[in-house]
């Protein structure tokens, strides 16, 4: 069953990359799941909303819950993020900003059809979490986004 899901995912990526009759969406919505390392491991889950600005430019907003076990303590930290994709190629660069009640993290990354993102950034401490050292520093993330409303027009 797991192998079938992997093949389905790869097939979807190939269709998106090679399909000449794939049309742009008015907007995309769906869940996200990601892993981030920043002063410890963080698993993020949430939802996103993406829409075209002009031409091939895409703006995306995310709301996530960060589940972390750092400094030998478990915490759930809310997060909001905004991502700008300046083009919609199969591999495209992007800029992103994430904010929690404790950290502001600007990032740069590369995206595979906006389905799989890899980004790097630096988190700046804006507030201290009680009983935690400041949550700041270098961050690297891998994010999976699953569009629930995509259409392939053939």
CSV table of N, CA, C and O in Angstrom, one decimal, residues 9-118:
chain,number,residue,atom,x,y,z
A,9,UNK,N,2.3,9.5,-6.0
A,9,UNK,CA,2.9,10.8,-5.8
A,9,UNK,C,3.9,11.1,-7.0
A,9,UNK,O,3.9,12.2,-7.5
A,10,UNK,N,4.8,10.2,-7.3
A,10,UNK,CA,5.7,10.4,-8.4
A,10,UNK,C,5.0,10.6,-9.7
A,10,UNK,O,5.4,11.5,-10.5
A,11,UNK,N,3.9,9.9,-10.0
A,11,UNK,CA,3.1,10.1,-11.2
A,11,UNK,C,2.5,11.4,-11.2
A,11,UNK,O,2.5,12.1,-12.3
A,12,UNK,N,2.0,11.9,-10.1
A,12,UNK,CA,1.4,13.3,-10.1
A,12,UNK,C,2.5,14.3,-10.4
A,12,UNK,O,2.2,15.3,-11.1
A,13,UNK,N,3.7,14.2,-9.8
A,13,UNK,CA,4.8,15.1,-10.1
A,13,UNK,C,5.1,15.1,-11.6
A,13,UNK,O,5.3,16.2,-12.2
A,14,UNK,N,5.2,13.9,-12.2
A,14,UNK,CA,5.5,13.8,-13.6
A,14,UNK,C,4.4,14.5,-14.5
A,14,UNK,O,4.7,15.2,-15.4
A,15,UNK,N,3.2,14.2,-14.1
A,15,UNK,CA,2.1,14.9,-14.8
A,15,UNK,C,2.2,16.4,-14.7
A,15,UNK,O,2.0,17.1,-15.7
A,16,UNK,N,2.5,16.9,-13.5
A,16,UNK,CA,2.6,18.3,-13.4
A,16,UNK,C,3.8,18.9,-14.1
A,16,UNK,O,3.7,20.0,-14.7
A,17,UNK,N,4.8,18.2,-14.2
A,17,UNK,CA,6.0,18.7,-14.8
A,17,UNK,C,5.9,18.6,-16.4
A,17,UNK,O,6.4,19.5,-17.1
A,18,UNK,N,5.3,17.6,-16.9
A,18,UNK,CA,5.3,17.3,-18.3
A,18,UNK,C,4.0,17.6,-19.1
A,18,UNK,O,4.0,17.7,-20.3
A,19,UNK,N,2.9,17.7,-18.3
A,19,UNK,CA,1.6,17.9,-19.0
A,19,UNK,C,1.5,19.2,-19.6
A,19,UNK,O,1.5,20.2,-18.9
A,20,UNK,N,1.4,19.3,-20.9
A,20,UNK,CA,1.3,20.6,-21.6
A,20,UNK,C,-0.1,21.2,-21.4
A,20,UNK,O,-0.2,22.4,-21.6
A,21,UNK,N,-1.1,20.5,-21.1
A,21,UNK,CA,-2.4,21.0,-21.0
A,21,UNK,C,-2.9,21.3,-19.5
A,21,UNK,O,-4.0,21.5,-19.3
A,22,UNK,N,-1.9,21.3,-18.6
A,22,UNK,CA,-2.3,21.6,-17.2
A,22,UNK,C,-2.5,23.1,-17.1
A,22,UNK,O,-1.7,23.9,-17.5
A,23,UNK,N,-3.6,23.5,-16.6
A,23,UNK,CA,-4.0,24.9,-16.4
A,23,UNK,C,-3.8,25.4,-15.0
A,23,UNK,O,-3.9,24.6,-14.1
A,24,UNK,N,-3.6,26.6,-14.9
A,24,UNK,CA,-3.4,27.2,-13.6
A,24,UNK,C,-4.7,27.3,-12.8
A,24,UNK,O,-5.8,27.3,-13.4
A,25,UNK,N,-4.6,27.2,-11.5
A,25,UNK,CA,-5.8,27.3,-10.6
A,25,UNK,C,-6.1,28.7,-10.3
A,25,UNK,O,-5.2,29.6,-10.3
A,26,UNK,N,-7.3,29.0,-9.9
A,26,UNK,CA,-7.7,30.3,-9.3
A,26,UNK,C,-7.0,30.4,-7.9
A,26,UNK,O,-6.6,31.4,-7.5
A,27,UNK,N,-7.0,29.3,-7.2
A,27,UNK,CA,-6.4,29.2,-5.8
A,27,UNK,C,-6.2,27.7,-5.5
A,27,UNK,O,-6.8,26.8,-6.1
A,28,UNK,N,-5.3,27.5,-4.5
A,28,UNK,CA,-5.1,26.1,-4.0
A,28,UNK,C,-5.3,26.2,-2.5
A,28,UNK,O,-4.8,27.1,-1.8
A,29,UNK,N,-5.9,25.1,-1.9
A,29,UNK,CA,-6.0,25.0,-0.5
A,29,UNK,C,-5.6,23.6,-0.1
A,29,UNK,O,-5.7,22.7,-0.9
A,30,UNK,N,-5.1,23.4,1.1
A,30,UNK,CA,-4.8,22.0,1.5
A,30,UNK,C,-4.0,22.0,2.8
A,30,UNK,O,-3.6,23.0,3.3
A,31,UNK,N,-3.7,20.8,3.2
A,31,UNK,CA,-2.9,20.6,4.4
A,31,UNK,C,-1.4,20.6,4.1
A,31,UNK,O,-1.0,20.3,3.0
A,32,UNK,N,-0.6,20.8,5.1
A,32,UNK,CA,0.8,20.8,5.0
A,32,UNK,C,1.4,20.0,6.2
A,32,UNK,O,0.8,19.9,7.2
A,33,UNK,N,2.5,19.3,5.9
A,33,UNK,CA,3.2,18.6,6.9
A,33,UNK,C,4.7,18.9,6.7
A,33,UNK,O,5.2,18.8,5.5
A,34,UNK,N,5.4,19.3,7.7
A,34,UNK,CA,6.8,19.6,7.5
A,34,UNK,C,7.6,19.3,8.7
A,34,UNK,O,7.1,19.1,9.8
A,35,UNK,N,8.9,19.2,8.5
A,35,UNK,CA,9.9,19.0,9.5
A,35,UNK,C,10.9,20.2,9.5
A,35,UNK,O,11.3,20.6,8.4
A,36,UNK,N,11.2,20.7,10.6
A,36,UNK,CA,12.2,21.8,10.7
A,36,UNK,C,13.1,21.5,11.8
A,36,UNK,O,12.8,21.0,12.9
A,37,UNK,N,14.4,21.9,11.6
A,37,UNK,CA,15.4,21.8,12.7
A,37,UNK,C,15.8,23.3,13.0
A,37,UNK,O,16.3,24.0,12.1
A,38,UNK,N,15.6,23.7,14.2
A,38,UNK,CA,16.0,25.0,14.7
A,38,UNK,C,16.1,24.9,16.2
A,38,UNK,O,15.1,24.9,16.9
A,39,UNK,N,17.3,24.7,16.7
A,39,UNK,CA,17.5,24.5,18.1
A,39,UNK,C,16.8,23.3,18.6
A,39,UNK,O,16.5,23.1,19.8
A,40,UNK,N,16.5,22.3,17.7
A,40,UNK,CA,15.8,21.1,18.0
A,40,UNK,C,14.9,20.7,16.9
A,40,UNK,O,14.7,21.5,16.0
A,41,UNK,N,14.3,19.6,17.0
A,41,UNK,CA,13.4,19.1,16.0
A,41,UNK,C,12.0,19.6,16.2
A,41,UNK,O,11.5,19.7,17.3
A,42,UNK,N,11.4,20.0,15.1
A,42,UNK,CA,10.0,20.6,15.1
A,42,UNK,C,9.2,19.9,14.0
A,42,UNK,O,9.6,19.9,12.8
A,43,UNK,N,8.1,19.3,14.3
A,43,UNK,CA,7.1,18.8,13.3
A,43,UNK,C,6.0,19.8,13.2
A,43,UNK,O,5.4,20.2,14.2
A,44,UNK,N,5.7,20.2,12.0
A,44,UNK,CA,4.6,21.2,11.8
A,44,UNK,C,3.5,20.6,11.0
A,44,UNK,O,3.7,19.9,10.0
A,45,UNK,N,2.3,20.9,11.4
A,45,UNK,CA,1.1,20.5,10.6
A,45,UNK,C,0.1,21.7,10.6
A,45,UNK,O,0.0,22.4,11.5
A,46,UNK,N,-0.5,21.8,9.4
A,46,UNK,CA,-1.4,23.0,9.3
A,46,UNK,C,-2.1,23.0,7.9
A,46,UNK,O,-2.3,21.9,7.3
A,47,UNK,N,-2.5,24.2,7.5
A,47,UNK,CA,-3.2,24.3,6.2
A,47,UNK,C,-2.6,25.6,5.5
A,47,UNK,O,-2.0,26.4,6.1
A,48,UNK,N,-2.9,25.6,4.2
A,48,UNK,CA,-2.4,26.7,3.4
A,48,UNK,C,-3.5,27.1,2.4
A,48,UNK,O,-4.4,26.4,2.1
A,49,UNK,N,-3.3,28.4,1.9
A,49,UNK,CA,-4.1,29.0,0.9
A,49,UNK,C,-3.2,29.7,0.0
A,49,UNK,O,-2.5,30.6,0.4
A,50,UNK,N,-3.2,29.3,-1.3
A,50,UNK,CA,-2.3,30.0,-2.3
A,50,UNK,C,-3.2,30.5,-3.5
A,50,UNK,O,-4.1,29.9,-3.9
A,51,UNK,N,-2.7,31.7,-4.0
A,51,UNK,CA,-3.5,32.3,-5.1
A,51,UNK,C,-2.5,33.0,-6.0
A,51,UNK,O,-1.4,33.5,-5.5
A,52,UNK,N,-2.8,33.2,-7.3
A,52,UNK,CA,-2.0,33.9,-8.2
A,52,UNK,C,-2.1,35.4,-7.9
A,52,UNK,O,-3.2,35.9,-7.6
A,53,UNK,N,-0.9,36.1,-8.0
A,53,UNK,CA,-0.9,37.6,-7.9
A,53,UNK,C,-1.1,38.2,-9.3
A,53,UNK,O,-2.2,38.7,-9.6
A,54,UNK,N,-0.1,38.1,-10.1
A,54,UNK,CA,-0.1,38.5,-11.5
A,54,UNK,C,0.7,37.6,-12.3
A,54,UNK,O,1.8,37.2,-11.8
A,55,UNK,N,0.3,37.2,-13.4
A,55,UNK,CA,1.1,36.3,-14.3
A,55,UNK,C,1.4,35.0,-13.5
A,55,UNK,O,0.5,34.3,-13.0
A,56,UNK,N,2.6,34.7,-13.4
A,56,UNK,CA,3.1,33.4,-12.8
A,56,UNK,C,3.4,33.6,-11.3
A,56,UNK,O,3.8,32.6,-10.7
A,57,UNK,N,3.2,34.7,-10.8
A,57,UNK,CA,3.5,35.0,-9.4
A,57,UNK,C,2.5,34.4,-8.4
A,57,UNK,O,1.3,34.6,-8.7
A,58,UNK,N,2.9,33.7,-7.4
A,58,UNK,CA,2.0,33.1,-6.4
A,58,UNK,C,2.3,33.6,-5.0
A,58,UNK,O,3.4,33.7,-4.6
A,59,UNK,N,1.2,33.9,-4.3
A,59,UNK,CA,1.3,34.3,-2.9
A,59,UNK,C,0.6,33.2,-2.1
A,59,UNK,O,-0.5,32.7,-2.5
A,60,UNK,N,1.2,32.8,-1.0
A,60,UNK,CA,0.7,31.7,-0.2
A,60,UNK,C,0.7,32.1,1.3
A,60,UNK,O,1.6,32.6,1.8
A,61,UNK,N,-0.4,31.7,2.0
A,61,UNK,CA,-0.5,32.0,3.5
A,61,UNK,C,-0.6,30.6,4.1
A,61,UNK,O,-1.4,29.8,3.7
A,62,UNK,N,0.1,30.4,5.2
A,62,UNK,CA,0.0,29.2,6.0
A,62,UNK,C,-0.3,29.5,7.5
A,62,UNK,O,0.1,30.5,8.0
A,63,UNK,N,-1.1,28.6,8.1
A,63,UNK,CA,-1.3,28.6,9.5
A,63,UNK,C,-0.9,27.2,10.0
A,63,UNK,O,-1.5,26.2,9.5
A,64,UNK,N,0.0,27.1,10.9
A,64,UNK,CA,0.5,25.8,11.4
A,64,UNK,C,0.6,25.7,12.9
A,64,UNK,O,0.6,26.7,13.6
A,65,UNK,N,0.6,24.5,13.4
A,65,UNK,CA,1.0,24.2,14.8
A,65,UNK,C,2.3,23.5,14.8
A,65,UNK,O,2.5,22.5,14.1
A,66,UNK,N,3.2,24.0,15.6
A,66,UNK,CA,4.6,23.4,15.6
A,66,UNK,C,4.7,22.6,16.9
A,66,UNK,O,4.5,23.1,18.0
A,67,UNK,N,4.9,21.3,16.7
A,67,UNK,CA,5.1,20.4,17.8
A,67,UNK,C,6.6,20.1,18.0
A,67,UNK,O,7.2,19.6,17.1
A,68,UNK,N,7.1,20.5,19.2
A,68,UNK,CA,8.5,20.4,19.4
A,68,UNK,C,8.8,19.8,20.7
A,68,UNK,O,8.1,19.9,21.7
A,69,UNK,N,9.9,19.1,20.8
A,69,UNK,CA,10.5,18.5,22.0
A,69,UNK,C,11.9,19.1,22.0
A,69,UNK,O,12.9,18.5,21.5
A,70,UNK,N,12.1,20.3,22.6
A,70,UNK,CA,13.4,20.9,22.7
A,70,UNK,C,13.7,21.2,24.2
A,70,UNK,O,12.7,21.4,25.0
A,71,UNK,N,14.9,21.2,24.5
A,71,UNK,CA,15.3,21.5,25.9
A,71,UNK,C,14.6,20.6,26.9
A,71,UNK,O,14.2,21.0,27.9
A,72,UNK,N,14.4,19.4,26.4
A,72,UNK,CA,13.7,18.3,27.2
A,72,UNK,C,12.3,18.7,27.7
A,72,UNK,O,11.9,18.3,28.7
A,73,UNK,N,11.6,19.5,26.8
A,73,UNK,CA,10.3,19.9,27.1
A,73,UNK,C,9.4,19.9,25.9
A,73,UNK,O,9.9,20.2,24.8
A,74,UNK,N,8.2,19.4,26.0
A,74,UNK,CA,7.3,19.4,24.9
A,74,UNK,C,6.5,20.7,24.8
A,74,UNK,O,6.1,21.3,25.8
A,75,UNK,N,6.3,21.3,23.6
A,75,UNK,CA,5.5,22.5,23.4
A,75,UNK,C,4.8,22.5,22.1
A,75,UNK,O,5.3,21.8,21.1
A,76,UNK,N,3.7,23.1,22.0
A,76,UNK,CA,2.9,23.4,20.8
A,76,UNK,C,2.9,24.9,20.6
A,76,UNK,O,2.5,25.6,21.4
A,77,UNK,N,3.5,25.3,19.5
A,77,UNK,CA,3.7,26.7,19.2
A,77,UNK,C,2.9,27.1,17.9
A,77,UNK,O,3.2,26.5,16.9
A,78,UNK,N,2.0,28.0,17.9
A,78,UNK,CA,1.3,28.4,16.7
A,78,UNK,C,2.2,29.2,15.8
A,78,UNK,O,3.2,29.9,16.3
A,79,UNK,N,2.0,29.2,14.5
A,79,UNK,CA,2.8,29.9,13.5
A,79,UNK,C,2.0,30.3,12.4
A,79,UNK,O,1.1,29.6,11.9
A,80,UNK,N,2.3,31.5,11.8
A,80,UNK,CA,1.7,32.0,10.6
A,80,UNK,C,2.9,32.3,9.6
A,80,UNK,O,4.0,32.6,10.1
A,81,UNK,N,2.7,32.0,8.3
A,81,UNK,CA,3.7,32.2,7.4
A,81,UNK,C,3.1,32.8,6.1
A,81,UNK,O,2.0,32.5,5.8
A,82,UNK,N,4.0,33.5,5.3
A,82,UNK,CA,3.6,33.9,4.0
A,82,UNK,C,4.8,33.6,3.1
A,82,UNK,O,5.9,33.8,3.4
A,83,UNK,N,4.4,33.1,1.9
A,83,UNK,CA,5.5,32.7,0.9
A,83,UNK,C,5.2,33.3,-0.4
A,83,UNK,O,4.0,33.4,-0.8
A,84,UNK,N,6.2,33.8,-1.1
A,84,UNK,CA,6.1,34.4,-2.4
A,84,UNK,C,6.9,33.6,-3.4
A,84,UNK,O,8.1,33.4,-3.2
A,85,UNK,N,6.2,33.0,-4.4
A,85,UNK,CA,6.8,32.3,-5.5
A,85,UNK,C,6.8,33.2,-6.7
A,85,UNK,O,5.8,33.5,-7.3
A,86,UNK,N,8.0,33.7,-7.2
A,86,UNK,CA,8.0,34.6,-8.3
A,86,UNK,C,7.8,34.0,-9.7
A,86,UNK,O,7.6,34.8,-10.6
A,87,UNK,N,7.7,32.7,-9.7
A,87,UNK,CA,7.4,32.0,-11.0
A,87,UNK,C,6.8,30.7,-10.7
A,87,UNK,O,6.9,30.2,-9.6
A,88,UNK,N,6.3,30.0,-11.7
A,88,UNK,CA,5.7,28.7,-11.4
A,88,UNK,C,6.3,27.6,-12.3
A,88,UNK,O,5.6,26.9,-13.0
A,89,UNK,N,7.6,27.5,-12.3
A,89,UNK,CA,8.2,26.4,-13.0
A,89,UNK,C,8.2,25.2,-12.1
A,89,UNK,O,7.8,25.2,-11.0
A,90,UNK,N,8.6,24.0,-12.7
A,90,UNK,CA,8.7,22.8,-11.9
A,90,UNK,C,9.6,23.0,-10.7
A,90,UNK,O,9.2,22.7,-9.6
A,91,UNK,N,10.8,23.5,-10.9
A,91,UNK,CA,11.6,23.9,-9.8
A,91,UNK,C,11.7,25.4,-9.8
A,91,UNK,O,12.0,26.1,-10.7
A,92,UNK,N,11.3,26.0,-8.6
A,92,UNK,CA,11.2,27.5,-8.6
A,92,UNK,C,11.7,28.0,-7.2
A,92,UNK,O,11.5,27.3,-6.2
A,93,UNK,N,12.4,29.1,-7.2
A,93,UNK,CA,12.9,29.6,-5.9
A,93,UNK,C,11.7,30.3,-5.2
A,93,UNK,O,10.7,30.7,-5.9
A,94,UNK,N,11.8,30.6,-3.9
A,94,UNK,CA,10.8,31.3,-3.2
A,94,UNK,C,11.4,32.0,-2.0
A,94,UNK,O,12.5,31.7,-1.6
A,95,UNK,N,10.7,33.0,-1.5
A,95,UNK,CA,11.0,33.6,-0.2
A,95,UNK,C,9.9,33.4,0.7
A,95,UNK,O,8.7,33.4,0.3
A,96,UNK,N,10.2,33.3,2.0
A,96,UNK,CA,9.2,33.0,3.0
A,96,UNK,C,9.5,33.7,4.3
A,96,UNK,O,10.6,33.9,4.6
A,97,UNK,N,8.4,34.0,5.0
A,97,UNK,CA,8.6,34.6,6.4
A,97,UNK,C,7.7,33.9,7.3
A,97,UNK,O,6.5,33.7,7.0
A,98,UNK,N,8.2,33.4,8.4
A,98,UNK,CA,7.4,32.7,9.4
A,98,UNK,C,7.5,33.5,10.7
A,98,UNK,O,8.5,34.0,11.1
A,99,UNK,N,6.3,33.5,11.4
A,99,UNK,CA,6.3,34.2,12.7
A,99,UNK,C,5.5,33.4,13.7
A,99,UNK,O,4.5,32.8,13.4
A,100,UNK,N,6.1,33.3,14.9
A,100,UNK,CA,5.5,32.6,16.0
A,100,UNK,C,5.4,33.7,17.1
A,100,UNK,O,6.0,34.8,16.9
A,101,UNK,N,4.8,33.4,18.2
A,101,UNK,CA,4.9,34.4,19.3
A,101,UNK,C,6.3,34.7,19.8
A,101,UNK,O,6.5,35.6,20.6
A,102,UNK,N,7.3,33.8,19.4
A,102,UNK,CA,8.6,33.9,20.0
A,102,UNK,C,9.7,34.2,18.9
A,102,UNK,O,10.8,34.6,19.3
A,103,UNK,N,9.4,33.9,17.6
A,103,UNK,CA,10.5,34.0,16.6
A,103,UNK,C,10.0,34.5,15.3
A,103,UNK,O,8.8,34.2,14.9
A,104,UNK,N,10.8,35.3,14.6
A,104,UNK,CA,10.5,35.8,13.3
A,104,UNK,C,11.6,35.1,12.4
A,104,UNK,O,12.8,35.3,12.7
A,105,UNK,N,11.3,34.3,11.4
A,105,UNK,CA,12.2,33.6,10.6
A,105,UNK,C,12.1,33.9,9.1
A,105,UNK,O,11.2,33.3,8.5
A,106,UNK,N,12.9,34.7,8.5
A,106,UNK,CA,12.9,34.9,7.1
A,106,UNK,C,13.7,33.7,6.4
A,106,UNK,O,14.6,33.2,7.0
A,107,UNK,N,13.2,33.3,5.3
A,107,UNK,CA,13.8,32.1,4.6
A,107,UNK,C,13.9,32.3,3.1
A,107,UNK,O,13.1,33.0,2.5
A,108,UNK,N,14.8,31.5,2.5
A,108,UNK,CA,14.9,31.3,1.1
A,108,UNK,C,14.8,29.9,0.8
A,108,UNK,O,15.3,29.0,1.6
A,109,UNK,N,14.2,29.5,-0.3
A,109,UNK,CA,14.1,28.1,-0.6
A,109,UNK,C,13.9,27.8,-2.1
A,109,UNK,O,13.9,28.7,-2.9
A,110,UNK,N,13.8,26.5,-2.3
A,110,UNK,CA,13.5,26.0,-3.7
A,110,UNK,C,12.3,25.0,-3.6
A,110,UNK,O,12.1,24.3,-2.6
A,111,UNK,N,11.4,25.1,-4.6
A,111,UNK,CA,10.1,24.3,-4.5
A,111,UNK,C,10.0,23.5,-5.7
A,111,UNK,O,10.4,23.9,-6.8
A,112,UNK,N,9.5,22.3,-5.5
A,112,UNK,CA,9.1,21.4,-6.6
A,112,UNK,C,7.6,21.5,-6.8
A,112,UNK,O,6.8,20.9,-6.1
A,113,UNK,N,7.2,22.3,-7.8
A,113,UNK,CA,5.8,22.5,-8.2
A,113,UNK,C,4.9,22.9,-7.0
A,113,UNK,O,3.8,22.5,-7.0
A,114,UNK,N,5.5,23.6,-6.1
A,114,UNK,CA,4.8,24.0,-4.8
A,114,UNK,C,4.3,22.9,-4.0
A,114,UNK,O,3.5,23.1,-3.1
A,115,UNK,N,4.7,21.6,-4.3
A,115,UNK,CA,4.3,20.5,-3.6
A,115,UNK,C,5.3,20.1,-2.5
A,115,UNK,O,4.9,19.5,-1.5
A,116,UNK,N,6.5,20.3,-2.8
A,116,UNK,CA,7.6,19.9,-1.9
A,116,UNK,C,8.6,21.1,-1.8
A,116,UNK,O,9.1,21.6,-2.9
A,117,UNK,N,8.8,21.7,-0.6
A,117,UNK,CA,9.6,22.9,-0.5
A,117,UNK,C,10.8,22.5,0.5
A,117,UNK,O,10.6,21.8,1.5
A,118,UNK,N,11.9,23.0,0.1
A,118,UNK,CA,13.1,23.0,1.0
A,118,UNK,C,13.6,24.4,1.2
A,118,UNK,O,13.8,25.1,0.2
